[in-house]
mmCIF file of the C-alpha atoms, coordinates in Angstrom:
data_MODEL
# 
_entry.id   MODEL 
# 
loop_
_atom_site.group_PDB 
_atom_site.id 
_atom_site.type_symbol 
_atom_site.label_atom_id 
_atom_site.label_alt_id 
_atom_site.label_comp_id 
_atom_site.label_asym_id 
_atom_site.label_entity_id 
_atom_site.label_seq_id 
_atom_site.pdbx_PDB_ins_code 
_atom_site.Cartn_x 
_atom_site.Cartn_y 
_atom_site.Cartn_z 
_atom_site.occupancy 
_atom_site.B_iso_or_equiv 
_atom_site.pdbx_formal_charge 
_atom_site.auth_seq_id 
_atom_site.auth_comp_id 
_atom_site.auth_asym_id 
_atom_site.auth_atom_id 
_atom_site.pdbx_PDB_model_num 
ATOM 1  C CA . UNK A 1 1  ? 0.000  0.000   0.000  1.00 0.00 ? 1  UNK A CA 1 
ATOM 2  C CA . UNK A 1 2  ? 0.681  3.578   -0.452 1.00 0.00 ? 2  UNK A CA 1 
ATOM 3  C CA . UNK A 1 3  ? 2.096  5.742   2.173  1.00 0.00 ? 3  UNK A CA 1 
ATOM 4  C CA . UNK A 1 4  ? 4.666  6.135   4.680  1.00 0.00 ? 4  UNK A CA 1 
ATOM 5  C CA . UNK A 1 5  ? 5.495  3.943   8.180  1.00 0.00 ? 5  UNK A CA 1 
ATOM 6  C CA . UNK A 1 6  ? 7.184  5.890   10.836 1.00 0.00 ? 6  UNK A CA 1 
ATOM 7  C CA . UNK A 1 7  ? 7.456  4.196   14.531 1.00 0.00 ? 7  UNK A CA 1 
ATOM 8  C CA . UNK A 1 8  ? 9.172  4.578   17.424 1.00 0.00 ? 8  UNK A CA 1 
ATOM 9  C CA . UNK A 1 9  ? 11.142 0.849   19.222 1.00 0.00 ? 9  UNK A CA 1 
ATOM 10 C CA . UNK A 1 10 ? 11.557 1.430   23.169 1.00 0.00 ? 10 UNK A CA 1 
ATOM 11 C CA . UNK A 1 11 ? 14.080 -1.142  24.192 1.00 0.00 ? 11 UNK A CA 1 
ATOM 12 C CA . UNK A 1 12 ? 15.826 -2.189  28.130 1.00 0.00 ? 12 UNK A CA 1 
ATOM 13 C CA . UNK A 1 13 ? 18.693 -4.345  27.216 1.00 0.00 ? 13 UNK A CA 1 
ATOM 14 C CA . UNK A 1 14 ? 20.690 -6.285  29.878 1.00 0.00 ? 14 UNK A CA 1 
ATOM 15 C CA . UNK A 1 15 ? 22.108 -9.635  30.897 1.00 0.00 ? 15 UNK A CA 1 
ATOM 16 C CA . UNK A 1 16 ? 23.238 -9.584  34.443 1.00 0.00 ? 16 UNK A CA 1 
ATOM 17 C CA . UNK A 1 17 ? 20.493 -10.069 37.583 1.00 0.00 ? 17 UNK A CA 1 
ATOM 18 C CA . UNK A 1 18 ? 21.514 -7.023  38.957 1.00 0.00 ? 18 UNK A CA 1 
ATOM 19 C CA . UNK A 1 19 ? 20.689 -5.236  35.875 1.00 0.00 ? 19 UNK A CA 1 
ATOM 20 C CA . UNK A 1 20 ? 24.223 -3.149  36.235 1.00 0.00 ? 20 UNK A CA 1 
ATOM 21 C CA . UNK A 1 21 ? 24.761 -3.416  32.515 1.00 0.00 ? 21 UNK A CA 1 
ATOM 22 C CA . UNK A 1 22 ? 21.356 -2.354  31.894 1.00 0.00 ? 22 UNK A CA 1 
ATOM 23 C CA . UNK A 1 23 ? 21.071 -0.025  28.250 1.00 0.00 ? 23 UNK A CA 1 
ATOM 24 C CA . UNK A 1 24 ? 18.410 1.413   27.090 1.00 0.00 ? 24 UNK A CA 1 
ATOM 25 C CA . UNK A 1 25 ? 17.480 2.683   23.590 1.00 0.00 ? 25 UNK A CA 1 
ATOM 26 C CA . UNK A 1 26 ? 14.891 4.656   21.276 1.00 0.00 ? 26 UNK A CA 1 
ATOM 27 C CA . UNK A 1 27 ? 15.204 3.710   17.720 1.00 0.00 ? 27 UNK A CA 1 
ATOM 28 C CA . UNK A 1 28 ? 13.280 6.455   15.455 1.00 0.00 ? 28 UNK A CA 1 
ATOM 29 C CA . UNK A 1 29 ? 12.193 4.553   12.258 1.00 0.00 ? 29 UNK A CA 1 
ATOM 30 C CA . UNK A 1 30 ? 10.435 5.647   8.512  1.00 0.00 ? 30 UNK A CA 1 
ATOM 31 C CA . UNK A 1 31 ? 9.803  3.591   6.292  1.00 0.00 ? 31 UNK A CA 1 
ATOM 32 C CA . UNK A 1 32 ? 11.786 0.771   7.731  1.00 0.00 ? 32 UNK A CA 1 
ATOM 33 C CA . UNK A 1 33 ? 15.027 2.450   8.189  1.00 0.00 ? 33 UNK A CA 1 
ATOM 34 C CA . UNK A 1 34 ? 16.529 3.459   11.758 1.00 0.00 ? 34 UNK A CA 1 
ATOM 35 C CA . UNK A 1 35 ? 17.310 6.998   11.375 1.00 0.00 ? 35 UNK A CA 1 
ATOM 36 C CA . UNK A 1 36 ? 18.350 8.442   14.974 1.00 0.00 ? 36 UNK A CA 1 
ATOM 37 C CA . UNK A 1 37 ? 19.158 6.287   18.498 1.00 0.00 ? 37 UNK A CA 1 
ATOM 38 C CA . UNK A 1 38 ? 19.114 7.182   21.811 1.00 0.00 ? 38 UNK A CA 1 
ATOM 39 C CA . UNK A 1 39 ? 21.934 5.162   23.660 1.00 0.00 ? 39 UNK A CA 1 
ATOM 40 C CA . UNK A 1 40 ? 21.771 5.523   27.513 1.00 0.00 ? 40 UNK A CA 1 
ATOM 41 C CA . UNK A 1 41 ? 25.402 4.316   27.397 1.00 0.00 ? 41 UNK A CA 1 
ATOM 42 C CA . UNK A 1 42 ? 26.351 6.862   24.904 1.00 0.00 ? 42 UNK A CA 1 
ATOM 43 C CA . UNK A 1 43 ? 24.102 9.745   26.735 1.00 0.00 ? 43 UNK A CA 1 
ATOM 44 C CA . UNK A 1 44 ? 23.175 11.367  23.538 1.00 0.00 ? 44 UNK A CA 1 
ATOM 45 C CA . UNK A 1 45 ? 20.916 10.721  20.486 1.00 0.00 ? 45 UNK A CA 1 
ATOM 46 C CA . UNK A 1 46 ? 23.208 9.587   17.173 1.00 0.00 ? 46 UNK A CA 1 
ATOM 47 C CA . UNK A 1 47 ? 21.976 10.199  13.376 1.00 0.00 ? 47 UNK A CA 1 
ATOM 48 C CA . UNK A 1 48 ? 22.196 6.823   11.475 1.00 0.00 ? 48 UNK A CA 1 
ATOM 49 C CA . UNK A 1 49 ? 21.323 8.468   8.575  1.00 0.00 ? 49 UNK A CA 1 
ATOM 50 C CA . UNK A 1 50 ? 21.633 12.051  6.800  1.00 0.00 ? 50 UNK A CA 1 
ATOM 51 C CA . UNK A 1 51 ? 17.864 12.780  8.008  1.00 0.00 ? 51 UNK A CA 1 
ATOM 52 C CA . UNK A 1 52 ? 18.801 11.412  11.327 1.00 0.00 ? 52 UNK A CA 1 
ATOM 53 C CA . UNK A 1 53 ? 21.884 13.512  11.690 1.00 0.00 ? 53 UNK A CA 1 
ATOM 54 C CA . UNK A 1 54 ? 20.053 16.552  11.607 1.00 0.00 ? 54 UNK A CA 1 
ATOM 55 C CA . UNK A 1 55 ? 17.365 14.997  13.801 1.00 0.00 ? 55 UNK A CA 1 
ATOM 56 C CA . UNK A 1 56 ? 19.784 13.952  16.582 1.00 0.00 ? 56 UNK A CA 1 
ATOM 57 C CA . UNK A 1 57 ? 21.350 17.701  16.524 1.00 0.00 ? 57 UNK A CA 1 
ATOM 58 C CA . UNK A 1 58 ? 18.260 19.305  17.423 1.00 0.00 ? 58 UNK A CA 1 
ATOM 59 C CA . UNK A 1 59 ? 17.469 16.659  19.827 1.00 0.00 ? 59 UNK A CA 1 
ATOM 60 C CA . UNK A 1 60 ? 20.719 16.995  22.153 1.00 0.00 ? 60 UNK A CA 1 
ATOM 61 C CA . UNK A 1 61 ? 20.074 20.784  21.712 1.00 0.00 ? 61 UNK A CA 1 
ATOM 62 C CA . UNK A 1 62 ? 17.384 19.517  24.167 1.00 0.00 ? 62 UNK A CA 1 
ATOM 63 C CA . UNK A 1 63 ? 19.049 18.923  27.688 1.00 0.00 ? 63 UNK A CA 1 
ATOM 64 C CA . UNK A 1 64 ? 15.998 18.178  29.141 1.00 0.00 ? 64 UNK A CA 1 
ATOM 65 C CA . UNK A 1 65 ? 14.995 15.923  27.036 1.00 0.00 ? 65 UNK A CA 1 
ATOM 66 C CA . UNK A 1 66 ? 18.790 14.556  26.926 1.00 0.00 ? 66 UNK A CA 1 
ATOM 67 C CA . UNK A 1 67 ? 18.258 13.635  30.612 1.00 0.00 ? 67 UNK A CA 1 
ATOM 68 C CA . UNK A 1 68 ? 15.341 12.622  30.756 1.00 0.00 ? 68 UNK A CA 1 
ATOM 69 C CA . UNK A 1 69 ? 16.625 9.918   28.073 1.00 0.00 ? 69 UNK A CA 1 
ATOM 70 C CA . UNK A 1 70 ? 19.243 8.721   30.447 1.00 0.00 ? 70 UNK A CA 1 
ATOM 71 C CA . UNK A 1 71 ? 17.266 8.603   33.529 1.00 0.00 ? 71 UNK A CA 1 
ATOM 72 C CA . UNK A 1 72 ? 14.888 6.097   31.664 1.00 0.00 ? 72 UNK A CA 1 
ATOM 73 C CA . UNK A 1 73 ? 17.194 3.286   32.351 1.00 0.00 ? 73 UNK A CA 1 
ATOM 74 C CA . UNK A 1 74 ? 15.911 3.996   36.310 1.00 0.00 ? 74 UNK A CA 1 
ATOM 75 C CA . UNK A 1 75 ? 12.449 5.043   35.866 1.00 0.00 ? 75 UNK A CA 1 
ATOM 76 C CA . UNK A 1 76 ? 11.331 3.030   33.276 1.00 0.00 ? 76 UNK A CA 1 
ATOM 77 C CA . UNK A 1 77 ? 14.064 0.440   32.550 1.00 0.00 ? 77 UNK A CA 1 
ATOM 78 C CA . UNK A 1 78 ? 14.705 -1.440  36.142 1.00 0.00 ? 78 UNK A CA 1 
ATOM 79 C CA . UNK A 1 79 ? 11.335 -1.088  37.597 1.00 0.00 ? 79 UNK A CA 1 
ATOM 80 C CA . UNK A 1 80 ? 9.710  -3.023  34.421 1.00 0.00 ? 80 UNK A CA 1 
ATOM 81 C CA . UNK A 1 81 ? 12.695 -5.536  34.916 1.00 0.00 ? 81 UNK A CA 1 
ATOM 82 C CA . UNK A 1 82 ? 12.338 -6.097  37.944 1.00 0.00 ? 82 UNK A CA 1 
ATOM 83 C CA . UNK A 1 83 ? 8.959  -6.376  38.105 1.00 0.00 ? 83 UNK A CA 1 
ATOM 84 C CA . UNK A 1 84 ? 8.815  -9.132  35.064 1.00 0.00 ? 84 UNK A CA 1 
ATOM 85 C CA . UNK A 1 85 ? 12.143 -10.787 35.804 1.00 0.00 ? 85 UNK A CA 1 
ATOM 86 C CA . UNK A 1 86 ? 10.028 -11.650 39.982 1.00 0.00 ? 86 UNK A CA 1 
ATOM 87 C CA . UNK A 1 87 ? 6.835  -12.893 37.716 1.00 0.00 ? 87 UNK A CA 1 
ATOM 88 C CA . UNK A 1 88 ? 9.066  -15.594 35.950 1.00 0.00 ? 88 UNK A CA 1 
ATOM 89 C CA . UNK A 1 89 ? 11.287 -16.466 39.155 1.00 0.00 ? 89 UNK A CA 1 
ATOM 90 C CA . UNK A 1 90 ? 8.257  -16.613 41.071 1.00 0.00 ? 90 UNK A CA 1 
ATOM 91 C CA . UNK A 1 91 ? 6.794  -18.890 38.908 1.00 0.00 ? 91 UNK A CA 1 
ATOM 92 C CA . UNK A 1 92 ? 9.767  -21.700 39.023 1.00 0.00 ? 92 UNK A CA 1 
# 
């Protein structure tokens, strides 16, 4: 079909129990292709592609925004974790 797909991927990546390698990232997408990501690790947004590059400049422009980014790894990212993580434990 006709049109255009733009979407937004919310991610909480980590490996360890105590979640201390916990990462979080935003992936902006259109029309299949990633074109700026938020890295908690990296603390900023990075343009993947020439669209993106302009997109992540005016987003770090943005330092509350910026820091609101890497706090998401505590207010959104561990909580959820830890939360799901006692669900399956709990259910051994």
């Amino acid at each position: 079909a006709d049109g255009y797909y733009q979407y937004q991927m919310d991610e909480c990546v980590y490996s360890t129990s105590d979640y201390s390698d916990m990462v979080y990232l935003r992936s902006l997408s259109f029309n299949k292709d990633v074109d700026v990501q938020f890295n908690s690790t990296v603390g900023k947004f990075v343009g993947l592609t020439e669209f993106g590059v302009k997109q992540a400049e005016y987003f770090n422009k943005n330092q509350a925004l910026v820091q609101g980014m890497k706090a998401s790894v505590d207010t959104a990212c561990r909580p959820n974790a830890q939360n799901s993580d006692s669900s399956v434990r709990d259910k051994t």
